[in-house]
Amino acid sequence: MSRQAERIRKLDARYLNPGVGPVEPLVWDHALGSVITDADGREYIDLASGTLITNLGHAHPRVVAAVAEAAARSLAFYNCSHAGRAELARRLAELTPGDLERSAFFSSGSEAVDAAVRLARLHTGRTEIVSFAGAFHGRSFTSLSVSGLGRLRQGFGPGLPGVIHAPYPDGSVTSDDGLDAVRDVLAAESGGDVAAILAEPYQGAGGVIIPPAGYWKKVEGICRKHGILLISDEVICGFGRLGRWFGFQHFGIKPDIVSMAKGLSSGYLPISATAVSASIADTLKQKGGEFVHGYTYSGHPTAAAVALKNLQMMAEERLVERVAEDIGPYFAAALSRIEAHPLIGEARSLGLIGALEIVSRKGTNQRFGGKEGTAGPLVRDACISNGLMVRAIRDTIVMCPPLVITHAEVDRLADIIERSLTEAESKLREIPAAA
Ligand code: PLP
């Protein structure tokens, strides 16, 4: 590690609040397209897209120019009317299907989820929110409460009242079994006051869990039958990741409220949004909630300009179609080849989100000493030292390349992953078996 990288590491260790979480073993210097360069000049293919943000790749020159142009006009309008915000709201109304045509803007995905929960309660006059075990929806108090990862709430006291967590079905159960599990939870825990069911179309932080075919249609059916709103958290699924503009479109459903962030601006600047139908938006007027979304930085002019440019570039470069028809299937084929590696239990993918489960299916966890959570970080670190930036959720390697990734880069990343798996495998064998 260079002296500069070492100095940055020391400053992190000395001055950074540990609550920002564990950091990868590299210090970023700059990033362009699908490639990150670290402070020592080493290059890595970015298979994490930041954290599922850089759909358009890093530092697209036309977006960089749009930042400069917008910043020169104003760096702050403080939630006031301006062309960028208005045009972005219009563009989102065009992109979202049906009548999801009224947006509010925020800075983070957490705030967009908070807004979705507020709107659902206000509109229905009910208080219960059904969300899913294993889900991650953010770190504000509301979004953390609806998240189904209890360990993130440890020490913070009780969460928001009225939140019910249902099991999230993976591909090993049928859609009917998944639905029965939701019904059982409702029967056991709901007082008949459910305002909304809130879900990610596929579950990200839970380990890239893809629900069985037909499941969301059935959940949508329950919502319609009981006047429950359906909220789709599109913070990581939205903007082309699954080969449609929005993840819910892949599953053929139409939510009432949509929260979005990350891919909205390719993460170039923080901006998020919550879109609803006109009738839900009108509730705000009727019930005196006209200022509930008025954050200081809502619709920030530079962020709005960047989001608009990002959406324009995505359309011009036909990135969403590219994921559905070309690079998504190519990526899936590469993962299927990697699945043959003895360390892999299962490979799964949807569009440009992919997961390699290292220990679950072939008993390797027992073989390597029953040390759950060991293999994932070992493989991740081997990938990083071989020039591939990936994340691990326990023993699942998560892959979400920028939508601009090339075929040659997919070939290269597959080679690197196979090599890294073999390296990690020999390290795992050295770990003594658990008593
Ligand atoms: N919703 C989902 C599905 C997410 O994955 C995340 C963050 O990763 C959030 C909400 C929160 O977004 P933010 O970190 O921008 O607050």
GROMACS .gro file of C-alpha atoms and ligand atoms in nm:
model
  451
    1MET     CA    1   0.000   0.000   0.000
    2SER     CA    2   0.138   0.344  -0.093
    3ARG     CA    3   0.211   0.606   0.173
    4GLN     CA    4  -0.083   0.813   0.054
    5ALA     CA    5  -0.324   0.517   0.080
    6GLU     CA    6  -0.181   0.428   0.420
    7ARG     CA    7  -0.230   0.786   0.542
    8ILE     CA    8  -0.597   0.783   0.432
    9ARG     CA    9  -0.651   0.451   0.607
   10LYS     CA   10  -0.502   0.593   0.928
   11LEU     CA   11  -0.723   0.902   0.910
   12ASP     CA   12  -1.027   0.675   0.860
   13ALA     CA   13  -0.932   0.466   1.161
   14ARG     CA   14  -0.861   0.770   1.377
   15TYR     CA   15  -1.143   1.009   1.286
   16LEU     CA   16  -1.424   0.823   1.114
   17ASN     CA   17  -1.721   0.715   1.318
   18PRO     CA   18  -1.716   0.333   1.314
   19GLY     CA   19  -2.092   0.342   1.251
   20VAL     CA   20  -2.027   0.406   0.882
   21GLY     CA   21  -1.958   0.034   0.857
   22PRO     CA   22  -1.677  -0.190   0.736
   23VAL     CA   23  -1.489  -0.068   0.432
   24GLU     CA   24  -1.333  -0.264   0.148
   25PRO     CA   25  -0.958  -0.314   0.152
   26LEU     CA   26  -0.894  -0.044  -0.108
   27VAL     CA   27  -0.872   0.333  -0.105
   28TRP     CA   28  -1.047   0.485  -0.405
   29ASP     CA   29  -0.872   0.749  -0.611
   30HIS     CA   30  -1.087   0.783  -0.922
   31ALA     CA   31  -1.333   0.583  -1.132
   32LEU     CA   32  -1.434   0.588  -1.499
   33GLY     CA   33  -1.690   0.370  -1.679
   34SER     CA   34  -1.673   0.021  -1.522
   35VAL     CA   35  -1.325   0.067  -1.377
   36ILE     CA   36  -1.214   0.197  -1.035
   37THR     CA   37  -0.853   0.307  -0.981
   38ASP     CA   38  -0.722   0.295  -0.625
   39ALA     CA   39  -0.478   0.529  -0.452
   40ASP     CA   40  -0.192   0.300  -0.561
   41GLY     CA   41  -0.292   0.315  -0.928
   42ARG     CA   42  -0.434  -0.042  -0.936
   43GLU     CA   43  -0.747  -0.099  -1.143
   44TYR     CA   44  -1.059  -0.297  -1.052
   45ILE     CA   45  -1.366  -0.384  -1.255
   46ASP     CA   46  -1.654  -0.242  -1.052
   47LEU     CA   47  -1.891  -0.529  -0.998
   48ALA     CA   48  -2.067  -0.345  -0.714
   49SER     CA   49  -2.161  -0.026  -0.906
   50GLY     CA   50  -2.074   0.170  -0.595
   51THR     CA   51  -2.369   0.032  -0.404
   52LEU     CA   52  -2.594  -0.039  -0.699
   53ILE     CA   53  -2.582   0.319  -0.814
   54THR     CA   54  -2.359   0.380  -1.114
   55ASN     CA   55  -2.589   0.238  -1.382
   56LEU     CA   56  -2.431   0.465  -1.640
   57GLY     CA   57  -2.080   0.380  -1.523
   58HIS     CA   58  -1.853   0.614  -1.334
   59ALA     CA   59  -1.804   0.976  -1.439
   60HIS     CA   60  -1.983   0.968  -1.773
   61PRO     CA   61  -1.837   1.278  -1.945
   62ARG     CA   62  -2.176   1.412  -2.056
   63VAL     CA   63  -2.309   1.388  -1.701
   64VAL     CA   64  -1.993   1.550  -1.565
   65ALA     CA   65  -2.057   1.839  -1.808
   66ALA     CA   66  -2.421   1.860  -1.692
   67VAL     CA   67  -2.302   1.887  -1.329
   68ALA     CA   68  -2.071   2.177  -1.416
   69GLU     CA   69  -2.338   2.356  -1.616
   70ALA     CA   70  -2.608   2.322  -1.348
   71ALA     CA   71  -2.370   2.410  -1.064
   72ALA     CA   72  -2.265   2.727  -1.243
   73ARG     CA   73  -2.630   2.841  -1.252
   74SER     CA   74  -2.698   2.768  -0.887
   75LEU     CA   75  -2.586   2.523  -0.624
   76ALA     CA   76  -2.900   2.560  -0.414
   77PHE     CA   77  -3.262   2.666  -0.461
   78TYR     CA   78  -3.387   2.526  -0.128
   79ASN     CA   79  -3.701   2.339  -0.228
   80CYS     CA   80  -3.828   2.620  -0.455
   81SER     CA   81  -3.984   2.596  -0.799
   82HIS     CA   82  -3.729   2.556  -1.079
   83ALA     CA   83  -3.708   2.403  -1.426
   84GLY     CA   84  -3.493   2.104  -1.329
   85ARG     CA   85  -3.730   1.981  -1.060
   86ALA     CA   86  -4.040   2.036  -1.277
   87GLU     CA   87  -3.886   1.862  -1.581
   88LEU     CA   88  -3.765   1.571  -1.370
   89ALA     CA   89  -4.112   1.520  -1.222
   90ARG     CA   90  -4.257   1.526  -1.575
   91ARG     CA   91  -3.998   1.276  -1.700
   92LEU     CA   92  -4.070   1.037  -1.411
   93ALA     CA   93  -4.442   1.058  -1.490
   94GLU     CA   94  -4.352   0.949  -1.845
   95LEU     CA   95  -4.135   0.661  -1.731
   96THR     CA   96  -4.361   0.518  -1.460
   97PRO     CA   97  -4.654   0.314  -1.593
   98GLY     CA   98  -5.020   0.409  -1.541
   99ASP     CA   99  -5.112   0.701  -1.323
  100LEU     CA  100  -4.801   0.712  -1.100
  101GLU     CA  101  -4.753   1.068  -1.206
  102ARG     CA  102  -4.695   1.277  -0.895
  103SER     CA  103  -4.343   1.280  -0.749
  104ALA     CA  104  -4.174   1.434  -0.449
  105PHE     CA  105  -3.795   1.457  -0.427
  106PHE     CA  106  -3.554   1.385  -0.144
  107SER     CA  107  -3.184   1.315  -0.099
  108SER     CA  108  -3.170   0.950   0.008
  109GLY     CA  109  -3.350   0.622  -0.042
  110SER     CA  110  -3.437   0.619   0.328
  111GLU     CA  111  -3.626   0.948   0.293
  112ALA     CA  112  -3.813   0.818  -0.012
  113VAL     CA  113  -3.925   0.514   0.190
  114ASP     CA  114  -4.024   0.737   0.484
  115ALA     CA  115  -4.238   0.940   0.246
  116ALA     CA  116  -4.401   0.626   0.108
  117VAL     CA  117  -4.498   0.513   0.459
  118ARG     CA  118  -4.632   0.860   0.551
  119LEU     CA  119  -4.840   0.873   0.234
  120ALA     CA  120  -4.980   0.523   0.282
  121ARG     CA  121  -5.091   0.603   0.637
  122LEU     CA  122  -5.231   0.942   0.547
  123HIS     CA  123  -5.419   0.817   0.241
  124THR     CA  124  -5.574   0.508   0.397
  125GLY     CA  125  -5.621   0.638   0.750
  126ARG     CA  126  -5.477   0.303   0.863
  127THR     CA  127  -5.152   0.248   1.049
  128GLU     CA  128  -5.014  -0.102   0.994
  129ILE     CA  129  -4.735  -0.157   0.743
  130VAL     CA  130  -4.648  -0.509   0.630
  131SER     CA  131  -4.288  -0.546   0.516
  132PHE     CA  132  -4.057  -0.844   0.489
  133ALA     CA  133  -3.800  -1.024   0.702
  134GLY     CA  134  -3.453  -0.972   0.557
  135ALA     CA  135  -3.550  -0.650   0.377
  136PHE     CA  136  -3.341  -0.337   0.390
  137HIS     CA  137  -3.520  -0.006   0.338
  138GLY     CA  138  -3.281   0.246   0.494
  139ARG     CA  139  -3.144   0.393   0.813
  140SER     CA  140  -3.384   0.670   0.912
  141PHE     CA  141  -3.606   0.562   1.200
  142THR     CA  142  -3.907   0.478   0.982
  143SER     CA  143  -3.713   0.304   0.705
  144LEU     CA  144  -3.512   0.111   0.963
  145SER     CA  145  -3.833   0.007   1.142
  146VAL     CA  146  -3.982  -0.136   0.825
  147SER     CA  147  -3.652  -0.307   0.740
  148GLY     CA  148  -3.648  -0.671   0.839
  149LEU     CA  149  -3.292  -0.681   0.969
  150GLY     CA  150  -3.325  -0.670   1.347
  151ARG     CA  151  -2.949  -0.655   1.404
  152LEU     CA  152  -2.943  -0.304   1.251
  153ARG     CA  153  -3.187  -0.183   1.518
  154GLN     CA  154  -3.000  -0.326   1.815
  155GLY     CA  155  -2.980  -0.080   2.102
  156PHE     CA  156  -3.220   0.173   1.947
  157GLY     CA  157  -3.528   0.071   2.143
  158PRO     CA  158  -3.863  -0.017   1.989
  159GLY     CA  159  -3.919   0.073   1.626
  160LEU     CA  160  -4.220   0.236   1.466
  161PRO     CA  161  -4.544   0.083   1.601
  162GLY     CA  162  -4.765  -0.109   1.360
  163VAL     CA  163  -4.492  -0.273   1.154
  164ILE     CA  164  -4.547  -0.640   1.072
  165HIS     CA  165  -4.277  -0.851   0.910
  166ALA     CA  166  -4.375  -1.137   0.679
  167PRO     CA  167  -4.136  -1.404   0.548
  168TYR     CA  168  -3.987  -1.326   0.205
  169PRO     CA  169  -4.013  -1.626  -0.027
  170ASP     CA  170  -3.712  -1.750  -0.223
  171GLY     CA  171  -3.707  -1.971  -0.529
  172SER     CA  172  -3.738  -2.288  -0.318
  173VAL     CA  173  -4.105  -2.226  -0.233
  174THR     CA  174  -4.409  -2.191  -0.455
  175SER     CA  175  -4.591  -1.861  -0.494
  176ASP     CA  176  -4.890  -2.013  -0.311
  177ASP     CA  177  -4.673  -2.115  -0.015
  178GLY     CA  178  -4.526  -1.766  -0.010
  179LEU     CA  179  -4.872  -1.613  -0.011
  180ASP     CA  180  -4.995  -1.846   0.263
  181ALA     CA  181  -4.706  -1.727   0.479
  182VAL     CA  182  -4.820  -1.365   0.434
  183ARG     CA  183  -5.179  -1.462   0.516
  184ASP     CA  184  -5.064  -1.648   0.830
  185VAL     CA  185  -4.869  -1.346   0.953
  186LEU     CA  186  -5.163  -1.116   0.886
  187ALA     CA  187  -5.399  -1.349   1.070
  188ALA     CA  188  -5.164  -1.368   1.369
  189GLU     CA  189  -5.051  -1.006   1.394
  190SER     CA  190  -5.278  -0.764   1.212
  191GLY     CA  191  -5.574  -0.595   1.371
  192GLY     CA  192  -5.724  -0.544   1.025
  193ASP     CA  193  -5.567  -0.201   0.992
  194VAL     CA  194  -5.310  -0.259   0.716
  195ALA     CA  195  -5.229   0.057   0.521
  196ALA     CA  196  -4.969  -0.094   0.290
  197ILE     CA  197  -4.754  -0.388   0.194
  198LEU     CA  198  -4.403  -0.259   0.131
  199ALA     CA  199  -4.151  -0.470  -0.057
  200GLU     CA  200  -3.844  -0.481  -0.275
  201PRO     CA  201  -3.925  -0.670  -0.600
  202TYR     CA  202  -3.616  -0.880  -0.532
  203GLN     CA  203  -3.451  -0.866  -0.192
  204GLY     CA  204  -3.105  -0.711  -0.206
  205ALA     CA  205  -2.951  -0.697   0.140
  206GLY     CA  206  -3.123  -1.026   0.226
  207GLY     CA  207  -2.876  -1.189  -0.017
  208VAL     CA  208  -3.029  -1.134  -0.364
  209ILE     CA  209  -3.346  -1.333  -0.300
  210ILE     CA  210  -3.563  -1.368  -0.609
  211PRO     CA  211  -3.927  -1.455  -0.529
  212PRO     CA  212  -4.108  -1.734  -0.716
  213ALA     CA  213  -4.286  -1.651  -1.042
  214GLY     CA  214  -4.640  -1.522  -0.988
  215TYR     CA  215  -4.584  -1.430  -0.624
  216TRP     CA  216  -4.612  -1.052  -0.659
  217LYS     CA  217  -4.927  -1.084  -0.870
  218LYS     CA  218  -5.085  -1.278  -0.582
  219VAL     CA  219  -4.970  -1.024  -0.322
  220GLU     CA  220  -5.114  -0.750  -0.543
  221GLY     CA  221  -5.442  -0.945  -0.545
  222ILE     CA  222  -5.456  -0.939  -0.161
  223CYS     CA  223  -5.391  -0.564  -0.168
  224ARG     CA  224  -5.670  -0.497  -0.415
  225LYS     CA  225  -5.914  -0.718  -0.224
  226HIS     CA  226  -5.857  -0.546   0.110
  227GLY     CA  227  -5.793  -0.185   0.001
  228ILE     CA  228  -5.427  -0.216   0.102
  229LEU     CA  229  -5.174  -0.004  -0.087
  230LEU     CA  230  -4.877  -0.174  -0.253
  231ILE     CA  231  -4.544   0.005  -0.216
  232SER     CA  232  -4.255  -0.099  -0.437
  233ASP     CA  233  -3.916  -0.001  -0.301
  234GLU     CA  234  -3.724   0.047  -0.624
  235VAL     CA  235  -3.415   0.200  -0.463
  236ILE     CA  236  -3.193  -0.079  -0.599
  237CYS     CA  237  -3.422  -0.241  -0.860
  238GLY     CA  238  -3.517   0.070  -1.049
  239PHE     CA  239  -3.371   0.228  -1.360
  240GLY     CA  240  -3.282  -0.069  -1.573
  241ARG     CA  241  -3.118  -0.307  -1.328
  242LEU     CA  242  -3.371  -0.585  -1.400
  243GLY     CA  243  -3.408  -0.503  -1.769
  244ARG     CA  244  -3.713  -0.280  -1.723
  245TRP     CA  245  -3.723   0.081  -1.609
  246PHE     CA  246  -3.868  -0.042  -1.279
  247GLY     CA  247  -3.829  -0.379  -1.109
  248PHE     CA  248  -4.204  -0.420  -1.047
  249GLN     CA  249  -4.260  -0.419  -1.424
  250HIS     CA  250  -4.060  -0.740  -1.447
  251PHE     CA  251  -4.318  -0.904  -1.219
  252GLY     CA  252  -4.620  -0.759  -1.403
  253ILE     CA  253  -4.764  -0.563  -1.110
  254LYS     CA  254  -4.865  -0.200  -1.061
  255PRO     CA  255  -4.787  -0.058  -0.719
  256ASP     CA  256  -4.964   0.246  -0.575
  257ILE     CA  257  -4.649   0.407  -0.438
  258VAL     CA  258  -4.292   0.378  -0.567
  259SER     CA  259  -3.977   0.483  -0.381
  260MET     CA  260  -3.665   0.529  -0.592
  261ALA     CA  261  -3.311   0.663  -0.554
  262LYS     CA  262  -2.960   0.542  -0.653
  263GLY     CA  263  -3.006   0.470  -1.027
  264LEU     CA  264  -3.222   0.782  -1.068
  265SER     CA  265  -2.902   0.986  -1.097
  266SER     CA  266  -2.663   0.690  -1.141
  267GLY     CA  267  -2.555   0.801  -0.796
  268TYR     CA  268  -2.367   1.098  -0.942
  269LEU     CA  269  -2.542   1.321  -0.691
  270PRO     CA  270  -2.779   1.219  -0.413
  271ILE     CA  271  -3.141   1.242  -0.520
  272SER     CA  272  -3.441   1.020  -0.453
  273ALA     CA  273  -3.812   1.033  -0.526
  274THR     CA  274  -4.146   0.889  -0.425
  275ALA     CA  275  -4.408   0.863  -0.698
  276VAL     CA  276  -4.781   0.816  -0.642
  277SER     CA  277  -5.107   0.847  -0.835
  278ALA     CA  278  -5.291   1.180  -0.847
  279SER     CA  279  -5.560   1.048  -0.612
  280ILE     CA  280  -5.306   0.962  -0.342
  281ALA     CA  281  -5.128   1.294  -0.394
  282ASP     CA  282  -5.459   1.477  -0.359
  283THR     CA  283  -5.505   1.321  -0.015
  284LEU     CA  284  -5.221   1.541   0.100
  285LYS     CA  285  -5.418   1.852   0.009
  286GLN     CA  286  -5.740   1.727   0.163
  287LYS     CA  287  -5.573   1.621   0.485
  288GLY     CA  288  -5.350   1.924   0.525
  289GLY     CA  289  -5.028   1.744   0.446
  290GLU     CA  290  -4.902   1.985   0.182
  291PHE     CA  291  -4.570   2.044   0.354
  292VAL     CA  292  -4.488   1.693   0.472
  293HIS     CA  293  -4.227   1.641   0.200
  294GLY     CA  294  -4.061   1.983   0.218
  295TYR     CA  295  -3.702   1.891   0.297
  296THR     CA  296  -3.439   2.164   0.257
  297TYR     CA  297  -3.267   1.985  -0.031
  298SER     CA  298  -3.575   1.841  -0.204
  299GLY     CA  299  -3.522   1.857  -0.581
  300HIS     CA  300  -3.175   2.010  -0.548
  301PRO     CA  301  -3.107   2.189  -0.880
  302THR     CA  302  -2.774   2.024  -0.959
  303ALA     CA  303  -2.897   1.680  -0.857
  304ALA     CA  304  -3.217   1.727  -1.061
  305ALA     CA  305  -3.012   1.832  -1.367
  306VAL     CA  306  -2.787   1.528  -1.327
  307ALA     CA  307  -3.084   1.294  -1.288
  308LEU     CA  308  -3.241   1.436  -1.604
  309LYS     CA  309  -2.918   1.397  -1.799
  310ASN     CA  310  -2.873   1.044  -1.664
  311LEU     CA  311  -3.224   0.944  -1.774
  312GLN     CA  312  -3.168   1.105  -2.114
  313MET     CA  313  -2.839   0.916  -2.161
  314MET     CA  314  -2.996   0.588  -2.049
  315ALA     CA  315  -3.270   0.630  -2.310
  316GLU     CA  316  -3.029   0.738  -2.586
  317GLU     CA  317  -2.796   0.447  -2.519
  318ARG     CA  318  -3.094   0.208  -2.483
  319LEU     CA  319  -2.942   0.073  -2.163
  320VAL     CA  320  -3.265  -0.077  -2.029
  321GLU     CA  321  -3.319  -0.273  -2.352
  322ARG     CA  322  -2.951  -0.368  -2.352
  323VAL     CA  323  -2.992  -0.533  -2.010
  324ALA     CA  324  -3.306  -0.722  -2.119
  325GLU     CA  325  -3.186  -0.837  -2.459
  326ASP     CA  326  -2.810  -0.845  -2.464
  327ILE     CA  327  -2.581  -0.796  -2.166
  328GLY     CA  328  -2.824  -0.943  -1.908
  329PRO     CA  329  -2.847  -1.283  -2.084
  330TYR     CA  330  -2.470  -1.272  -2.150
  331PHE     CA  331  -2.406  -1.210  -1.779
  332ALA     CA  332  -2.647  -1.491  -1.682
  333ALA     CA  333  -2.462  -1.733  -1.912
  334ALA     CA  334  -2.130  -1.637  -1.749
  335LEU     CA  335  -2.278  -1.702  -1.403
  336SER     CA  336  -2.409  -2.042  -1.514
  337ARG     CA  337  -2.056  -2.138  -1.617
  338ILE     CA  338  -1.920  -2.025  -1.278
  339GLU     CA  339  -2.192  -2.230  -1.107
  340ALA     CA  340  -1.999  -2.543  -1.210
  341HIS     CA  341  -1.718  -2.448  -0.970
  342PRO     CA  342  -1.719  -2.690  -0.673
  343LEU     CA  343  -1.740  -2.403  -0.424
  344ILE     CA  344  -2.068  -2.273  -0.565
  345GLY     CA  345  -2.400  -2.399  -0.436
  346GLU     CA  346  -2.617  -2.184  -0.656
  347ALA     CA  347  -2.586  -1.900  -0.907
  348ARG     CA  348  -2.889  -1.679  -0.969
  349SER     CA  349  -2.943  -1.364  -1.165
  350LEU     CA  350  -3.207  -1.129  -1.293
  351GLY     CA  351  -3.102  -0.866  -1.547
  352LEU     CA  352  -2.772  -0.731  -1.417
  353ILE     CA  353  -2.805  -0.843  -1.058
  354GLY     CA  354  -2.636  -1.168  -0.979
  355ALA     CA  355  -2.547  -1.382  -0.680
  356LEU     CA  356  -2.314  -1.673  -0.622
  357GLU     CA  357  -2.398  -1.869  -0.310
  358ILE     CA  358  -2.085  -2.031  -0.189
  359VAL     CA  359  -2.180  -2.277   0.076
  360SER     CA  360  -2.548  -2.354   0.084
  361ARG     CA  361  -2.623  -2.633  -0.159
  362LYS     CA  362  -2.325  -2.869  -0.178
  363GLY     CA  363  -2.242  -2.909   0.186
  364THR     CA  364  -1.917  -2.717   0.150
  365ASN     CA  365  -1.995  -2.534   0.470
  366GLN     CA  366  -1.957  -2.858   0.662
  367ARG     CA  367  -1.659  -2.956   0.450
  368PHE     CA  368  -1.481  -2.634   0.545
  369GLY     CA  369  -1.547  -2.656   0.914
  370GLY     CA  370  -1.902  -2.529   0.946
  371LYS     CA  371  -1.773  -2.173   0.967
  372GLU     CA  372  -2.066  -1.988   0.820
  373GLY     CA  373  -1.975  -1.645   0.693
  374THR     CA  374  -1.610  -1.734   0.631
  375ALA     CA  375  -1.616  -1.824   0.265
  376GLY     CA  376  -1.790  -1.508   0.138
  377PRO     CA  377  -1.533  -1.259   0.269
  378LEU     CA  378  -1.246  -1.489   0.160
  379VAL     CA  379  -1.376  -1.504  -0.197
  380ARG     CA  380  -1.450  -1.130  -0.196
  381ASP     CA  381  -1.097  -1.047  -0.082
  382ALA     CA  382  -0.947  -1.285  -0.340
  383CYS     CA  383  -1.156  -1.113  -0.610
  384ILE     CA  384  -1.046  -0.769  -0.495
  385SER     CA  385  -0.680  -0.868  -0.490
  386ASN     CA  386  -0.730  -1.002  -0.846
  387GLY     CA  387  -0.876  -0.669  -0.964
  388LEU     CA  388  -1.250  -0.721  -0.922
  389MET     CA  389  -1.459  -0.510  -0.685
  390VAL     CA  390  -1.740  -0.729  -0.543
  391ARG     CA  391  -1.941  -0.738  -0.222
  392ALA     CA  392  -2.022  -1.034  -0.002
  393ILE     CA  393  -2.337  -1.076   0.206
  394ARG     CA  394  -2.228  -1.352   0.442
  395ASP     CA  395  -2.148  -1.641   0.200
  396THR     CA  396  -2.319  -1.487  -0.101
  397ILE     CA  397  -2.113  -1.295  -0.354
  398VAL     CA  398  -2.325  -1.016  -0.494
  399MET     CA  399  -2.265  -0.880  -0.841
  400CYS     CA  400  -2.427  -0.573  -0.989
  401PRO     CA  401  -2.214  -0.429  -1.268
  402PRO     CA  402  -2.287  -0.094  -1.431
  403LEU     CA  403  -2.537  -0.128  -1.715
  404VAL     CA  404  -2.261  -0.022  -1.955
  405ILE     CA  405  -2.037  -0.320  -1.878
  406THR     CA  406  -1.896  -0.473  -2.196
  407HIS     CA  407  -1.895  -0.837  -2.308
  408ALA     CA  408  -1.517  -0.843  -2.276
  409GLU     CA  409  -1.543  -0.717  -1.916
  410VAL     CA  410  -1.800  -0.989  -1.836
  411ASP     CA  411  -1.560  -1.251  -1.978
  412ARG     CA  412  -1.279  -1.107  -1.771
  413LEU     CA  413  -1.480  -1.091  -1.450
  414ALA     CA  414  -1.590  -1.455  -1.496
  415ASP     CA  415  -1.224  -1.561  -1.531
  416ILE     CA  416  -1.126  -1.361  -1.223
  417ILE     CA  417  -1.411  -1.504  -1.015
  418GLU     CA  418  -1.323  -1.862  -1.109
  419ARG     CA  419  -0.957  -1.802  -1.024
  420SER     CA  420  -1.051  -1.631  -0.697
  421LEU     CA  421  -1.285  -1.916  -0.602
  422THR     CA  422  -1.003  -2.166  -0.650
  423GLU     CA  423  -0.765  -1.952  -0.443
  424ALA     CA  424  -1.022  -1.913  -0.168
  425GLU     CA  425  -1.099  -2.284  -0.179
  426SER     CA  426  -0.743  -2.377  -0.088
  427LYS     CA  427  -0.747  -2.121   0.197
  428LEU     CA  428  -1.077  -2.262   0.323
  429ARG     CA  429  -0.927  -2.610   0.331
  430GLU     CA  430  -0.662  -2.480   0.570
  431ILE     CA  431  -0.930  -2.374   0.821
  432PRO     CA  432  -0.959  -2.651   1.080
  433ALA     CA  433  -1.296  -2.822   1.099
  434ALA     CA  434  -1.522  -2.714   1.387
  435ALA     CA  435  -1.523  -2.950   1.682
  436PLP     N1  436  -3.420   0.080   0.005
  436PLP     C1  437  -3.339  -0.017  -0.042
  436PLP     C2  438  -3.399  -0.135  -0.110
  436PLP     C3  439  -3.200  -0.007  -0.028
  436PLP     O1  440  -3.120  -0.105  -0.072
  436PLP     C4  441  -3.147   0.109   0.036
  436PLP     C5  442  -3.002   0.125   0.052
  436PLP     O2  443  -2.921   0.048   0.007
  436PLP     C6  444  -3.236   0.205   0.085
  436PLP     C7  445  -3.372   0.189   0.067
  436PLP     C8  446  -3.184   0.326   0.158
  436PLP     O3  447  -3.120   0.413   0.070
  436PLP     P1  448  -3.019   0.525   0.127
  436PLP     O4  449  -2.896   0.454   0.172
  436PLP     O5  450  -2.995   0.613   0.008
  436PLP     O6  451  -3.090   0.596   0.236
   0.00000   0.00000   0.00000
